[in-house]
Coordinates of C-alpha atoms in Angstrom, one line a residue:
X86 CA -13.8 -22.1 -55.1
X87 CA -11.3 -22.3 -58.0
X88 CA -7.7 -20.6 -56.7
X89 CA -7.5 -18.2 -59.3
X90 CA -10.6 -16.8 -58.4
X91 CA -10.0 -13.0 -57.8
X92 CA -12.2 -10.3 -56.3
X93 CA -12.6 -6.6 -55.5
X94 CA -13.4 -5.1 -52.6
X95 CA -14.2 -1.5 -51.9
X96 CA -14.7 0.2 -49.0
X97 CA -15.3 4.2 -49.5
X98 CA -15.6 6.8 -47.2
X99 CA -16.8 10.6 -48.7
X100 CA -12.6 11.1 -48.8
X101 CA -10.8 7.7 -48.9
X102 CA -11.5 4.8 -51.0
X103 CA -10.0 1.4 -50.0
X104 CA -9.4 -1.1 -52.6
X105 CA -8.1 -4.6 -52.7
X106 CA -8.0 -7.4 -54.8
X107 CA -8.4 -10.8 -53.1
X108 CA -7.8 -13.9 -53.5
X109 CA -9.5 -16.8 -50.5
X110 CA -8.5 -14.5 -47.8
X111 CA -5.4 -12.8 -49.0
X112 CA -5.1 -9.7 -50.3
X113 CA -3.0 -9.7 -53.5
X114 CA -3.5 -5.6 -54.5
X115 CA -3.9 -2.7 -52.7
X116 CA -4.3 1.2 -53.3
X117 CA -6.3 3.7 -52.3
X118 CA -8.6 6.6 -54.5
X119 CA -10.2 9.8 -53.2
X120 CA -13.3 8.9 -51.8
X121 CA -16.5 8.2 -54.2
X122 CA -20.4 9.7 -53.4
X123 CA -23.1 9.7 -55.8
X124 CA -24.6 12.3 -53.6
X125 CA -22.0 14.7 -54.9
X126 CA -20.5 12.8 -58.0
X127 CA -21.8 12.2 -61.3
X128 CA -21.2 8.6 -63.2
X129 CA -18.3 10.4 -65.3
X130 CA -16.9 11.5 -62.2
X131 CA -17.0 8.3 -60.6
X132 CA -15.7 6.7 -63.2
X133 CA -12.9 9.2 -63.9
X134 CA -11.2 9.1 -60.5
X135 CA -11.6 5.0 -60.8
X136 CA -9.8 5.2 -63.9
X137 CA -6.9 7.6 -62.5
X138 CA -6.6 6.5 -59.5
X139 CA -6.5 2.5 -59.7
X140 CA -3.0 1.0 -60.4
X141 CA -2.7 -0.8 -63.6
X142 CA -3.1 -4.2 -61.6
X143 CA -6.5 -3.7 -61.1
X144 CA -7.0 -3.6 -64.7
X145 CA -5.2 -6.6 -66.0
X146 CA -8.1 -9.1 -66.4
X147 CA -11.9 -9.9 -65.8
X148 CA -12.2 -10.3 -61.8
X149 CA -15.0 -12.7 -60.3
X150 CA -16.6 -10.0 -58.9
X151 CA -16.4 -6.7 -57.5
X152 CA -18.0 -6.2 -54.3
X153 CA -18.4 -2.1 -53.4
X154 CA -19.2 -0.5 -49.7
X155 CA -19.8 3.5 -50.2
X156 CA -21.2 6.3 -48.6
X157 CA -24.2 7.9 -49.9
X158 CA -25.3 4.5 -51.4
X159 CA -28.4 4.4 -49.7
X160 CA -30.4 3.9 -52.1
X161 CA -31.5 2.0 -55.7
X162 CA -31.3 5.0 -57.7
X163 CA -28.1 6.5 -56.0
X164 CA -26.5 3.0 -56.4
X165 CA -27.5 2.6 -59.4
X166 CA -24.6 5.6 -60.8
X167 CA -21.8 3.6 -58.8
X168 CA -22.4 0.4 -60.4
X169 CA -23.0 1.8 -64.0
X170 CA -19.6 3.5 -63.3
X171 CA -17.9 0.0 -62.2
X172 CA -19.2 -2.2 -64.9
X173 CA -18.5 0.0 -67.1
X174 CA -14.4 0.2 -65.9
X175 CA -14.1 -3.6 -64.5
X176 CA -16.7 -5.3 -66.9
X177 CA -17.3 -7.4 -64.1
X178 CA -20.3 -8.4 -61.9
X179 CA -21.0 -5.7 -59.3
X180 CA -22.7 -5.7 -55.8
X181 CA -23.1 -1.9 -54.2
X182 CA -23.7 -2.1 -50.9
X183 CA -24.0 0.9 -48.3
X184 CA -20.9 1.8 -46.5
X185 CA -22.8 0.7 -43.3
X186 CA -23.2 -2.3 -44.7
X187 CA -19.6 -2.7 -45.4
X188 CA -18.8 -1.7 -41.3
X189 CA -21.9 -4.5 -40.4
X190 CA -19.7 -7.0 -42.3
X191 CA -16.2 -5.8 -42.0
X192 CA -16.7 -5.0 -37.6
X193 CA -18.6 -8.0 -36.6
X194 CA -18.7 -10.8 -40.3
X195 CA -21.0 -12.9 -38.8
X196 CA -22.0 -12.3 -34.9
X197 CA -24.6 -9.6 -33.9
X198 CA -24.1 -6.3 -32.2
X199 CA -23.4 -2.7 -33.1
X200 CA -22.0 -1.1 -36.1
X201 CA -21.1 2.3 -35.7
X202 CA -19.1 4.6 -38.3
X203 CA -17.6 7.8 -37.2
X204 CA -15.5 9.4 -39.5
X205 CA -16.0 12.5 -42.4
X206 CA -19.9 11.0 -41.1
X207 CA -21.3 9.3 -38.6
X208 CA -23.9 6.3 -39.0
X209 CA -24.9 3.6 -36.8
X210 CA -27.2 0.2 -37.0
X211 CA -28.0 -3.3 -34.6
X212 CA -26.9 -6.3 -36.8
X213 CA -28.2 -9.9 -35.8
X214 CA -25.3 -11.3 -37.8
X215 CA -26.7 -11.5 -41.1
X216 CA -28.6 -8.7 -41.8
X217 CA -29.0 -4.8 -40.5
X218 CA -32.6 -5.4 -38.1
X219 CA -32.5 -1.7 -36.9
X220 CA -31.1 1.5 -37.9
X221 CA -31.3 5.3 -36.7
X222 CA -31.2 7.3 -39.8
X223 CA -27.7 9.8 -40.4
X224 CA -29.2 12.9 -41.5
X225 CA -26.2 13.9 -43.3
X226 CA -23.8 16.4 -42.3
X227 CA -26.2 19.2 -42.3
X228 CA -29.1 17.3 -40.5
X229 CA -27.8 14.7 -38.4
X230 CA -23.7 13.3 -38.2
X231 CA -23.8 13.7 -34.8
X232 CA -20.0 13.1 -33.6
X233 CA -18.6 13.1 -36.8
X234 CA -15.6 15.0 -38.5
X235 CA -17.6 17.0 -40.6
X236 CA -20.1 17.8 -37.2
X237 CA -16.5 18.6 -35.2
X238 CA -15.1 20.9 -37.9
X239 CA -18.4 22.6 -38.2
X240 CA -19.3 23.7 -34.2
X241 CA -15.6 24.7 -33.9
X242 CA -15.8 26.6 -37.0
X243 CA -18.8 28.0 -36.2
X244 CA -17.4 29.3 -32.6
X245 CA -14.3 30.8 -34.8
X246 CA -16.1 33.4 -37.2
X247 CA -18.1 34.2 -34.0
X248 CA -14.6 35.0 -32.3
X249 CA -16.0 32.1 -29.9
X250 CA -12.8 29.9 -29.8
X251 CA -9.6 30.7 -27.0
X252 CA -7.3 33.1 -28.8
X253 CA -4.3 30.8 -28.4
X254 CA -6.2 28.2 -30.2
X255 CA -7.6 30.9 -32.9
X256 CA -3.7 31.7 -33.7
X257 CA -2.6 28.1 -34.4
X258 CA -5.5 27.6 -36.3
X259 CA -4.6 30.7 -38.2
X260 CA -0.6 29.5 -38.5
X261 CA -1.6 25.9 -39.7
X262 CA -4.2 26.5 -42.1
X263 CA -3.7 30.7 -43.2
X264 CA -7.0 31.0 -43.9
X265 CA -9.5 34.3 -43.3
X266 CA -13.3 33.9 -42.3
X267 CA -13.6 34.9 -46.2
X268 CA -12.0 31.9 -47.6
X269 CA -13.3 29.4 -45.0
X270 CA -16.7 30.7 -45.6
X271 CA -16.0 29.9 -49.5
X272 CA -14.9 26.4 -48.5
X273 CA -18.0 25.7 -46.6
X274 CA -20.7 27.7 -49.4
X275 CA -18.8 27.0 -52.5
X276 CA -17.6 23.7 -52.2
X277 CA -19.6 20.5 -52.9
X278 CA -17.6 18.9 -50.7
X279 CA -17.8 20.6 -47.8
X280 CA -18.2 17.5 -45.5
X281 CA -14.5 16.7 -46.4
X282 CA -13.2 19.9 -45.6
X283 CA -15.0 20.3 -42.4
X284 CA -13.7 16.9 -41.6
X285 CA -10.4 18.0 -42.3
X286 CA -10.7 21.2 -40.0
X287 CA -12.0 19.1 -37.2
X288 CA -8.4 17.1 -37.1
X289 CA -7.0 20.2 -36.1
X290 CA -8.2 19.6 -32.9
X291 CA -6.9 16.5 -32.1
X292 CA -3.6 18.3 -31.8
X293 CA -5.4 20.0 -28.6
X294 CA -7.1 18.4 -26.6
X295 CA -5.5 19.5 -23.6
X296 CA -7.6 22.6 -24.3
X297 CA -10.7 22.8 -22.0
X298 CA -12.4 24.3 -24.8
X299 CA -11.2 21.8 -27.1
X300 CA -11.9 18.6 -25.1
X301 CA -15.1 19.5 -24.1
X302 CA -16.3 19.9 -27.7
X303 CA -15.0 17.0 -29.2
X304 CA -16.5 15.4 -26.4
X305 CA -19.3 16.9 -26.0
X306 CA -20.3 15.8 -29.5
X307 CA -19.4 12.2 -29.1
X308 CA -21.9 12.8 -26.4
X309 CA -24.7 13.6 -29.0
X310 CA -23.4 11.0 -30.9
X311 CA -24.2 8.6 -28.2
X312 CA -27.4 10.7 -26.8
X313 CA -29.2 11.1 -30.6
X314 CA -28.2 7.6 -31.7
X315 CA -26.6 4.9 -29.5
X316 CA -29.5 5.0 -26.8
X317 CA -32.5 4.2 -28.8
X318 CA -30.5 0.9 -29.5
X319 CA -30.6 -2.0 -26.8
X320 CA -26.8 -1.2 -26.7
X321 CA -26.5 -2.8 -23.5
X322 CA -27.1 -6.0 -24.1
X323 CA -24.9 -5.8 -27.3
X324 CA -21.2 -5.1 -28.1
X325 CA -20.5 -1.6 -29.4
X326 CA -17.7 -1.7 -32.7
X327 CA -16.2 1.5 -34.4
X328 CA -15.1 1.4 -37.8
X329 CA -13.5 5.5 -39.1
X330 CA -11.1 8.0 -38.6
X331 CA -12.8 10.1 -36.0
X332 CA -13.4 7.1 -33.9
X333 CA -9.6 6.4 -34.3
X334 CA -8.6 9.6 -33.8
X335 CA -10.6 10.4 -30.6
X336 CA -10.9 7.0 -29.1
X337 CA -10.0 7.6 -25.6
X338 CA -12.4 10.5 -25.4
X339 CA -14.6 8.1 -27.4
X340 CA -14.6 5.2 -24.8
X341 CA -14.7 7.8 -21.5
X342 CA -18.2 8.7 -23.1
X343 CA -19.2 4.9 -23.8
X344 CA -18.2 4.5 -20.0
X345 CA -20.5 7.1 -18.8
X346 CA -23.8 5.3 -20.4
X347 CA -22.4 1.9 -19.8
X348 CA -21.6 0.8 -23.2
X349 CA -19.2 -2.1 -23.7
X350 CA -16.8 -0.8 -27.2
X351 CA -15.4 -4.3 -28.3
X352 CA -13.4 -3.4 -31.2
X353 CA -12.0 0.2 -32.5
X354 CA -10.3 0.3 -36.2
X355 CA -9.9 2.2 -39.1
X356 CA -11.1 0.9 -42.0
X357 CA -13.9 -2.4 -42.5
X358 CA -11.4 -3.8 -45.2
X359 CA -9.8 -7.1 -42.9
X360 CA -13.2 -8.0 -42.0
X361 CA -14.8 -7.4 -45.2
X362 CA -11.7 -9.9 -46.5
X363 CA -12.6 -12.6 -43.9
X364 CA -16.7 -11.9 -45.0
X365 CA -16.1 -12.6 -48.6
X366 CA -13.5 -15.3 -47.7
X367 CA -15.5 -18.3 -49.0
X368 CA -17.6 -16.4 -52.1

């Protein structure tokens, strides 16, 4: 591999984009963009906040290749609007992969075991170290999600406009945020991306967790994370990683519920990008 040859990699949640250009296995640029879905985005939208949000650096030259991770590329047609919007601002070769993809790769490169993401979503799939050989479908934030952000933010703001939640809880909520049922109802029916401001909400919590009421529904959910998903995989006989922001942020509550069933969690991080770095070390 010639030394000057320079990639992109992405890594995009449905609010954060990572990017980074690469060189072997160093990173050379770095920045982040608000996070890209063709579920919810159009090509011209994709390819505007690419455009505004990149530094000029990432714009200087022809790359070798940009390699893309996203959420709601899961399939040829939806991937299809990311990579039209790529070319079209790198004129580069493009590879648009699934964001679970991109945690396969970036939690566990070459060796086999679980890849779970839990962060505005949740998604999970047994990798035998080169490709995905199992997978239990998401469902999306409105059928599935199971121990995500956006499933969090939505039970607890579900138990608020029923006037379900502790009232000292209810008042912080109401100090932090200073919204009425009206305008939370407007961010969840009027927003087309409502999974991000769910996600958001469900943060809030993390600043109480020694709430019974609290605790018990973040973990709780982590528990239908685990219930819904995790068990129909031979997790026992595999290691458990975590790549996302919920897992992060909750990841003591996270591994008491791995405990209970007996899963062994080898790695918790944030983001896929180091690994996806060392995966695309030798392209």
């Amino acid at each position: 591999m010639a030394n000057d040859t320079i990639k992109v990699i992405a890594e995009s949640s449905s609010t954060r984009t990572e990017w980074a250009l690469v060189q072997g296995d160093k990173i050379i640029e770095h920045a982040y963009t608000e996070g890209l879905n063709p579920f919810f985005q159009t090509r011209r939208e994709i390819s505007h906040i690419i455009r505004l949000g990149l530094p000029a650096e990432f714009f200087k030259r022809r790359w070798n290749h940009v390699y893309y991770y996203g959420a709601g590329c899961s399939s040829p047609e939806k991937n299809k609007i990311v990579e039209a919007s790529l070319v079209a601002q790198f004129k580069t070769p493009v590879t648009v992969e699934s964001d679970l993809v991109g945690a396969t790769r970036g939690l566990l490169i070459h060796e086999p075991g679980l890849a779970c993401i839990l962060g505005t979503g949740s998604n999970s799939c047994l990798y035998d170290g080169k490709e995905i050989v199992q997978r239990v479908r998401s469902g999306g934030y409105i059928l599935g999600d199971e121990g995500s952000g956006a499933a969090m933010g939505r039970l607890f703001i579900g138990d608020l406009l029923k006037n379900l939640v502790p009232h000292e809880i209810h008042i912080k909520f109401k100090e932090e945020f200073g919204l009425t049922a009206d305008a939370v109802m407007d961010e969840v029916y009027n927003n087309p991306h409502a999974n991000r401001n769910l996600r958001n909400y469900s943060f809030f919590l993390a600043d109480h967790l020694d709430n019974e009421y609290v605790y018990n529904l973040v973990y709780n959910e982590i528990v239908r994370f685990f219930e819904r998903t995790i068990l129909q995989y031979d997790y026992k006989n595999y290691p458990v990683c975590f790549v996302g922001s919920v897992a992060c942020k909750y990841s003591e509550v996270l591994l008491s519920v791995a405990a209970r069933y007996g899963a062994n969690i080898k790695k918790i991080v944030r983001a896929s990008m180091p690994g996806l770095v060392a995966f695309h070390a030798g392209d």
